Tab-separated table of C-alpha atoms and ligand atoms in Angstrom:
chain	number	residue	atom	x	y	z
A	1	MET	CA	121.524	41.449	-40.710
A	2	GLY	CA	119.109	44.703	-40.255
A	3	SER	CA	120.913	47.906	-41.298
A	4	LYS	CA	118.765	50.633	-42.454
A	5	LEU	CA	117.955	49.991	-46.223
A	6	ASP	CA	118.433	52.532	-48.696
A	7	SER	CA	114.373	54.101	-49.242
A	8	ALA	CA	115.184	55.342	-52.853
A	9	ASP	CA	115.184	51.819	-53.660
A	10	GLY	CA	111.338	51.193	-52.547
A	11	VAL	CA	112.387	48.781	-49.837
A	12	TYR	CA	110.098	50.800	-47.532
A	13	LEU	CA	106.186	50.991	-47.786
A	14	ASP	CA	104.818	54.515	-48.389
A	15	ASP	CA	104.381	55.853	-44.847
A	16	ALA	CA	100.718	56.592	-45.526
A	17	VAL	CA	99.887	53.052	-45.682
A	18	GLN	CA	97.371	51.704	-43.315
A	19	ILE	CA	95.942	48.404	-44.688
A	20	ALA	CA	97.767	45.319	-45.259
A	21	ALA	CA	95.751	42.294	-47.170
A	22	LYS	CA	96.977	39.097	-47.627
A	23	ILE	CA	96.521	36.442	-50.415
A	24	LEU	CA	98.158	33.220	-50.606
A	25	VAL	CA	99.592	31.693	-53.812
A	26	VAL	CA	99.396	28.120	-53.352
A	27	GLY	CA	100.465	25.207	-55.205
A	28	HIS	CA	102.439	21.778	-55.515
A	29	PHE	CA	106.016	21.335	-55.993
A	30	ALA	CA	107.411	23.361	-59.034
A	31	VAL	CA	104.127	24.713	-60.382
A	32	GLY	CA	105.248	27.918	-60.743
A	33	LYS	CA	104.466	29.791	-56.964
A	34	THR	CA	107.790	31.248	-56.746
A	35	THR	CA	107.421	32.539	-60.724
A	36	PHE	CA	103.981	34.211	-59.993
A	37	ILE	CA	105.397	36.146	-56.753
A	38	GLY	CA	108.189	37.169	-58.396
A	39	THR	CA	105.928	38.350	-61.707
A	40	MET	CA	103.540	40.472	-59.112
A	41	SER	CA	105.834	41.865	-56.555
A	42	GLU	CA	107.404	45.185	-56.440
A	43	ILE	CA	109.988	44.372	-54.371
A	44	PRO	CA	112.733	41.609	-54.980
A	45	PRO	CA	110.813	38.573	-53.388
A	46	LEU	CA	111.794	37.719	-50.076
A	47	ARG	CA	112.118	34.393	-48.343
A	48	THR	CA	111.422	33.612	-44.715
A	49	GLU	CA	111.366	30.290	-42.693
A	50	GLU	CA	109.319	29.400	-40.263
A	51	ARG	CA	110.765	26.830	-37.376
A	52	MET	CA	108.502	24.090	-36.310
A	53	THR	CA	108.564	22.500	-33.039
A	54	GLN	CA	108.308	18.474	-33.506
A	55	ALA	CA	104.569	19.441	-32.188
A	56	GLY	CA	103.701	21.255	-35.285
A	57	ALA	CA	105.607	19.619	-38.007
A	58	HIS	CA	104.722	15.857	-39.477
A	59	ILE	CA	106.838	12.972	-37.721
A	60	ASP	CA	108.364	11.813	-41.640
A	61	ASP	CA	109.497	15.374	-42.047
A	62	LEU	CA	112.063	14.524	-39.082
A	63	LYS	CA	112.871	11.100	-39.533
A	64	GLY	CA	117.071	10.300	-40.508
A	65	VAL	CA	117.740	13.532	-39.345
A	66	ARG	CA	119.016	12.582	-35.567
A	67	GLY	CA	119.220	15.035	-33.088
A	68	LYS	CA	117.144	17.325	-34.786
A	69	SER	CA	114.117	18.711	-33.146
A	70	THR	CA	112.808	21.146	-35.244
A	71	THR	CA	112.329	21.724	-39.011
A	72	THR	CA	111.892	24.088	-41.088
A	73	VAL	CA	109.048	25.171	-43.741
A	74	ALA	CA	110.048	28.416	-46.330
A	75	MET	CA	107.177	30.634	-47.473
A	76	ASP	CA	108.240	33.361	-50.333
A	77	PHE	CA	106.507	36.539	-50.619
A	78	GLY	CA	106.070	39.681	-52.605
A	79	ARG	CA	104.055	42.919	-52.020
A	80	ILE	CA	102.058	45.279	-54.557
A	81	THR	CA	101.278	48.709	-53.300
A	82	LEU	CA	97.253	49.289	-54.448
A	83	SER	CA	96.837	52.647	-53.271
A	84	ASN	CA	98.119	55.283	-51.021
A	85	LYS	CA	97.009	53.700	-48.200
A	86	LEU	CA	96.915	49.653	-49.137
A	87	VAL	CA	99.318	47.410	-49.622
A	88	LEU	CA	98.795	43.152	-50.993
A	89	TYR	CA	101.273	40.960	-49.622
A	90	LEU	CA	101.041	37.919	-52.041
A	91	PHE	CA	102.532	34.642	-49.690
A	92	GLY	CA	103.616	31.125	-51.357
A	93	THR	CA	103.980	27.821	-49.555
A	94	PRO	CA	103.850	24.639	-50.675
A	95	GLY	CA	100.933	22.722	-50.179
A	96	GLN	CA	102.168	18.919	-49.518
A	97	GLU	CA	103.609	20.282	-45.963
A	98	ARG	CA	101.121	20.035	-43.453
A	99	PHE	CA	102.655	22.182	-41.031
A	100	VAL	CA	99.818	23.474	-38.882
A	101	GLN	CA	101.314	26.398	-37.155
A	102	VAL	CA	102.532	27.828	-40.869
A	103	TRP	CA	99.057	26.856	-42.038
A	104	GLU	CA	97.305	29.158	-39.399
A	105	ASP	CA	99.642	32.199	-39.391
A	106	MET	CA	99.461	32.325	-43.185
A	107	THR	CA	95.605	31.983	-43.830
A	108	ARG	CA	94.432	34.290	-40.176
A	109	GLY	CA	93.428	37.439	-42.439
A	110	ALA	CA	94.083	35.913	-46.026
A	111	LEU	CA	91.011	37.112	-48.253
A	112	GLY	CA	91.513	34.166	-50.284
A	113	ALA	CA	93.811	31.768	-52.340
A	114	LEU	CA	95.156	31.580	-55.725
A	115	ILE	CA	95.691	27.834	-56.205
A	116	LEU	CA	97.892	27.312	-59.094
A	117	VAL	CA	97.588	24.115	-61.231
A	118	ASP	CA	99.391	22.023	-63.565
A	119	PRO	CA	97.113	20.404	-66.032
A	120	GLU	CA	99.429	17.144	-66.577
A	121	ARG	CA	99.756	16.664	-62.406
A	122	LEU	CA	96.335	17.451	-61.486
A	123	LYS	CA	96.655	14.724	-58.291
A	124	GLU	CA	99.253	16.581	-57.146
A	125	SER	CA	97.088	19.207	-56.630
A	126	PHE	CA	94.971	17.559	-54.296
A	127	PRO	CA	96.461	17.708	-51.285
A	128	VAL	CA	96.791	21.518	-51.668
A	129	ILE	CA	93.205	22.226	-52.695
A	130	ASP	CA	91.766	19.949	-49.365
A	131	LEU	CA	94.314	21.852	-47.272
A	132	VAL	CA	93.097	25.505	-48.444
A	133	GLU	CA	89.425	24.035	-48.157
A	134	GLN	CA	89.964	22.739	-44.787
A	135	TYR	CA	91.331	26.336	-43.525
A	136	GLY	CA	88.333	27.262	-44.584
A	137	LEU	CA	89.706	29.763	-47.545
A	138	PRO	CA	87.691	30.725	-50.994
A	139	TYR	CA	89.981	30.160	-53.498
A	140	ALA	CA	90.472	30.719	-57.268
A	141	ILE	CA	92.193	27.757	-59.572
A	142	SER	CA	94.887	28.970	-61.710
A	143	VAL	CA	95.827	26.770	-64.517
A	144	ASN	CA	99.254	27.141	-65.351
A	145	HIS	CA	100.060	26.058	-69.194
A	146	PHE	CA	103.624	24.394	-69.439
A	147	ASP	CA	105.216	24.495	-72.824
A	148	GLU	CA	104.031	21.410	-75.187
A	149	THR	CA	100.757	20.426	-73.006
A	150	PRO	CA	98.015	20.043	-74.657
A	151	VAL	CA	95.052	22.537	-73.665
A	152	ARG	CA	92.345	20.369	-72.034
A	153	PRO	CA	88.761	21.206	-71.614
A	154	GLU	CA	87.983	23.593	-68.474
A	155	SER	CA	84.863	20.667	-67.707
A	156	GLU	CA	87.444	18.083	-67.789
A	157	LEU	CA	89.488	19.736	-65.072
A	158	ARG	CA	86.369	20.721	-62.968
A	159	GLU	CA	85.356	17.035	-62.456
A	160	ALA	CA	88.633	15.683	-61.698
A	161	LEU	CA	89.407	18.331	-59.072
A	162	ASP	CA	85.899	18.544	-57.964
A	163	LEU	CA	85.228	22.027	-58.464
A	164	LEU	CA	81.822	23.963	-57.327
A	165	PRO	CA	80.787	25.469	-60.476
A	166	GLU	CA	81.322	28.853	-58.877
A	167	THR	CA	84.693	28.574	-58.195
A	168	PRO	CA	86.941	30.588	-61.083
A	169	VAL	CA	89.050	28.596	-63.384
A	170	ILE	CA	91.587	30.709	-65.066
A	171	SER	CA	94.116	30.048	-67.274
A	172	CYS	CA	97.325	31.771	-66.488
A	173	ASP	CA	101.050	32.041	-67.111
A	174	ALA	CA	103.058	32.935	-63.992
A	175	ARG	CA	105.931	34.302	-65.842
A	176	ASP	CA	103.368	37.362	-67.637
A	177	GLN	CA	102.811	40.295	-65.618
A	178	LYS	CA	99.414	40.951	-67.187
A	179	SER	CA	97.934	37.470	-67.135
A	180	SER	CA	98.894	36.874	-63.367
A	181	ALA	CA	97.014	39.925	-62.669
A	182	ASP	CA	94.024	38.711	-64.763
A	183	ALA	CA	94.447	35.420	-62.380
A	184	LEU	CA	94.012	37.528	-59.467
A	185	ILE	CA	91.363	40.007	-60.248
A	186	ALA	CA	89.674	37.191	-60.929
A	187	LEU	CA	89.774	35.574	-57.553
A	188	VAL	CA	89.017	39.682	-55.753
A	189	ARG	CA	86.161	39.086	-58.239
A	190	TYR	CA	84.964	35.952	-56.990
A	191	LEU	CA	85.439	37.114	-53.180
A	192	GLN	CA	83.204	40.249	-53.793
A	193	THR	CA	80.173	38.031	-54.914
A	194	ARG	CA	80.669	35.443	-51.826
A	195	THR	CA	80.538	38.991	-49.311
A	196	ASP	CA	77.573	39.770	-51.509
A	197	ARG	CA	75.570	36.396	-50.954
A	198	SER	CA	76.628	36.438	-47.257
A	199	THR	CA	75.430	39.956	-46.340
A	200	THR	CA	71.850	39.727	-48.236
B	30	MET	CA	124.107	20.360	-33.075
B	31	SER	CA	124.683	23.494	-35.525
B	32	ALA	CA	125.010	27.021	-34.257
B	33	ASP	CA	121.701	27.183	-36.061
B	34	LEU	CA	119.627	25.279	-34.024
B	35	VAL	CA	120.912	27.076	-31.350
B	36	ARG	CA	120.709	30.340	-31.956
B	37	PRO	CA	116.708	31.348	-31.801
B	38	TYR	CA	116.876	30.791	-28.263
B	39	VAL	CA	119.930	32.440	-27.206
B	40	ILE	CA	118.484	35.491	-28.830
B	41	THR	CA	115.218	35.147	-26.931
B	42	ASN	CA	116.819	34.469	-23.877
B	43	GLY	CA	115.608	30.858	-23.598
B	44	ARG	CA	111.999	31.476	-23.873
B	45	GLY	CA	109.886	29.739	-26.220
B	46	LEU	CA	108.117	30.903	-29.120
B	47	PRO	CA	104.896	32.297	-27.772
B	48	ASP	CA	101.190	32.534	-29.756
B	49	ASN	CA	101.406	36.278	-30.746
B	50	ASP	CA	98.378	37.772	-30.999
B	51	GLN	CA	100.054	41.376	-31.769
B	52	PHE	CA	102.174	40.557	-34.485
B	53	ASN	CA	101.057	38.934	-37.559
B	54	LEU	CA	103.237	38.477	-40.853
B	55	ILE	CA	101.432	41.770	-42.508
B	56	THR	CA	101.373	43.655	-39.279
B	57	LEU	CA	102.999	47.248	-40.499
B	58	VAL	CA	105.880	48.269	-38.225
B	59	THR	CA	108.123	51.495	-37.741
B	60	THR	CA	110.266	53.027	-35.067
B	61	SER	CA	109.131	55.339	-32.810
B	62	ASP	CA	110.512	58.967	-31.763
B	63	GLN	CA	112.330	57.376	-28.361
B	64	PRO	CA	115.887	57.549	-28.197
B	65	ARG	CA	117.398	53.855	-27.915
B	66	PRO	CA	118.727	52.928	-24.956
B	67	SER	CA	123.005	52.589	-24.878
B	68	GLN	CA	122.936	48.645	-24.259
B	69	LEU	CA	120.308	47.237	-26.801
B	70	ASP	CA	121.132	43.025	-27.987
B	71	PRO	CA	122.540	43.292	-31.227
B	72	GLU	CA	119.668	41.475	-32.650
B	73	LYS	CA	117.212	44.498	-31.410
B	74	ARG	CA	119.548	47.172	-32.247
B	75	SER	CA	119.710	45.781	-35.852
B	76	VAL	CA	115.715	45.304	-35.765
B	77	LEU	CA	115.328	49.029	-35.094
B	78	ASP	CA	118.280	49.978	-37.317
B	79	LEU	CA	116.524	48.225	-40.286
B	80	CYS	CA	112.914	49.747	-38.557
B	81	SER	CA	114.108	53.146	-38.746
B	82	GLY	CA	114.221	53.577	-42.535
B	83	GLY	CA	110.417	53.518	-42.947
B	84	LEU	CA	107.044	50.973	-43.070
B	85	LEU	CA	107.897	47.301	-43.077
B	86	SER	CA	106.200	44.116	-42.551
B	87	VAL	CA	106.801	41.816	-39.891
B	88	ALA	CA	107.523	39.110	-42.901
B	89	GLU	CA	109.861	41.650	-44.592
B	90	ILE	CA	111.850	42.288	-41.371
B	91	ALA	CA	112.439	38.674	-41.044
B	92	GLY	CA	112.780	38.103	-44.743
B	93	HIS	CA	115.389	41.484	-44.937
B	94	MET	CA	117.077	39.832	-41.579
B	95	LYS	CA	117.284	36.366	-42.410
B	96	LEU	CA	115.555	35.240	-39.198
B	97	PRO	CA	112.519	32.627	-38.770
B	98	ILE	CA	109.602	34.601	-38.156
B	99	GLY	CA	108.933	33.172	-34.862
B	100	ILE	CA	111.933	34.442	-33.604
B	101	VAL	CA	111.129	38.298	-35.296
B	102	LYS	CA	107.658	38.181	-33.382
B	103	VAL	CA	109.865	37.685	-30.252
B	104	LEU	CA	112.131	40.595	-30.924
B	105	LEU	CA	109.248	42.842	-31.964
B	106	SER	CA	107.073	42.351	-28.971
B	107	ASP	CA	109.597	43.324	-26.521
B	108	LEU	CA	110.741	46.606	-28.507
B	109	SER	CA	107.030	47.555	-28.775
B	110	SER	CA	106.523	47.064	-25.135
B	111	ASP	CA	109.625	49.056	-24.162
B	112	GLY	CA	107.915	51.919	-26.826
B	113	TYR	CA	110.832	51.876	-29.658
B	114	LEU	CA	108.221	50.673	-32.163
B	115	VAL	CA	105.116	51.936	-33.949
B	116	VAL	CA	102.968	48.893	-34.737
B	117	ARG	CA	100.081	49.660	-37.464
B	118	ALA	CA	97.469	47.507	-35.766
B	119	PRO	CA	96.742	44.669	-38.009
B	120	VAL	CA	93.466	44.845	-39.476
B	121	PRO	CA	90.942	42.106	-37.869
B	122	PRO	CA	89.865	39.372	-40.079
B	123	ALA	CA	86.710	39.692	-39.926
B	124	GLN	CA	87.151	43.214	-41.091
B	125	LEU	CA	89.459	42.466	-43.559
B	126	VAL	CA	87.058	40.684	-45.747
B	127	ASP	CA	84.915	43.401	-45.897
B	128	VAL	CA	82.859	44.605	-48.938
B	129	SER	CA	85.409	47.938	-49.369
B	130	LEU	CA	88.173	46.495	-48.840
B	131	LEU	CA	87.552	44.008	-51.818
B	132	GLN	CA	87.097	46.566	-53.938
B	133	GLU	CA	89.873	48.595	-53.239
B	134	VAL	CA	92.064	45.647	-53.949
B	135	LEU	CA	90.299	45.354	-57.034
B	136	ASN	CA	90.383	48.995	-58.493
B	137	GLY	CA	94.504	48.552	-57.437
B	138	LEU	CA	94.946	45.874	-59.053
B	139	GLN	CA	93.168	46.968	-62.086
B	140	ALA	CA	94.783	50.759	-61.897
B	141	ARG	CA	98.425	49.325	-61.706
B	142	PHE	CA	97.755	46.035	-64.072
B	143	GLY	CA	95.088	46.438	-66.361
C	320	LIG	N1	105.398	27.778	-69.496
C	320	LIG	C1	105.208	27.982	-68.015
C	320	LIG	N2	106.276	27.576	-67.052
C	320	LIG	C2	106.039	28.146	-65.844
C	320	LIG	C3	104.968	28.554	-65.402
C	320	LIG	N3	104.879	29.371	-64.332
C	320	LIG	C4	106.393	28.738	-63.814
C	320	LIG	N4	106.703	28.204	-64.840
C	320	LIG	C5	108.554	27.402	-64.656
C	320	LIG	O1	108.444	26.314	-63.866
C	320	LIG	C6	109.196	26.354	-63.291
C	320	LIG	C7	108.997	26.257	-61.530
C	320	LIG	O2	108.410	27.214	-61.664
C	320	LIG	P1	108.941	27.708	-59.830
C	320	LIG	O3	108.215	29.470	-59.984
C	320	LIG	O4	110.076	27.648	-59.187
C	320	LIG	O5	107.791	27.083	-59.168
C	320	LIG	P2	107.252	27.143	-57.566
C	320	LIG	O6	105.833	26.260	-57.613
C	320	LIG	O7	107.935	27.994	-57.084
C	320	LIG	O8	108.399	25.330	-56.913
C	320	LIG	P3	108.649	25.136	-55.335
C	320	LIG	O9	108.891	26.133	-54.736
C	320	LIG	O10	109.583	24.185	-55.551
C	320	LIG	O11	107.354	24.051	-55.367
C	320	LIG	C8	110.350	27.187	-63.717
C	320	LIG	O12	111.148	27.015	-64.305
C	320	LIG	C9	109.479	28.265	-64.282
C	320	LIG	O13	109.813	29.369	-65.308
C	320	LIG	C10	104.179	28.871	-66.330
C	320	LIG	O14	103.238	29.717	-65.987
C	320	LIG	N5	103.918	28.367	-67.662
C	321	LIG	MG1	109.193	28.298	-54.957
């Protein structure tokens, strides 16, 4: 449980850190969320779960589990210290589970979302894109190419996912740090263009 | 019923899990200088032990302690109102998505990975 951890392992943040920011890494089952967070995080990724009461969960998820009045949803997350006063947290959560309470917690204060998609399973990304849009989070699409899958034209993917022309679409290998960092950078650049617009 | 399901209510003394605005997932927390009382719930003691090493987010505390976020928020909220914690106030959402913060995030990512 919680005893003091060895600070030499870099578990703790620098004392000077003042601001914590948050970006969500979301996507359907097995699309690479945990891999992405593990690739980018400076600490071994952590996992937390939130216990949901019936009110916050879909009844389907509780069916068949006799006497069980709560269910859990797990989140992976990692951390990147970006300057002496700023730290960025990446939170990953599956998109097909519509746990209202968790999504409220996750999205509140988030800068934006990186939605990981597998071009061979585009349909599976629809629910998570809906969910991110429903919570009003700006997002970029990161296309994770799995081995052997042919690269499809971006226009096809944009059409299939019904994306706005300005929504960034980035190819990414979640196992590669440079590639994953580029996807995050593209997202943040896009977020900047949005604040430019809203302030002018 | 498994112990796993009973446990949260024991730890929080039967209280439900309130909506808590003081602590969100990325609120940063560490211990204050205030000496601990001799009597303290083991879970609260564990939180203070963990936090005494330095600054951590609420999510990290939950992750290290292997407790659900909701439970950790209750423990932190009690410890904080009793003066045992220093909470680095979470930046309000409106302020979060400000231009200079995005620029700092971008600069940081580019400096680290560019
Ligand atoms: N080729 C390729 N493989 C990947 C990529 N990202 C992840 N993988 C592999 O895909 C598998 C699933 O990745 P995870 O990171 O566990 O996916 P996840 O989204 O966390 O899965 P769930 O939590 O179960 O929904 C693993 O075997 C990864 O090694 C990628 O960008 N390219
Ligand atoms: Mg995963």
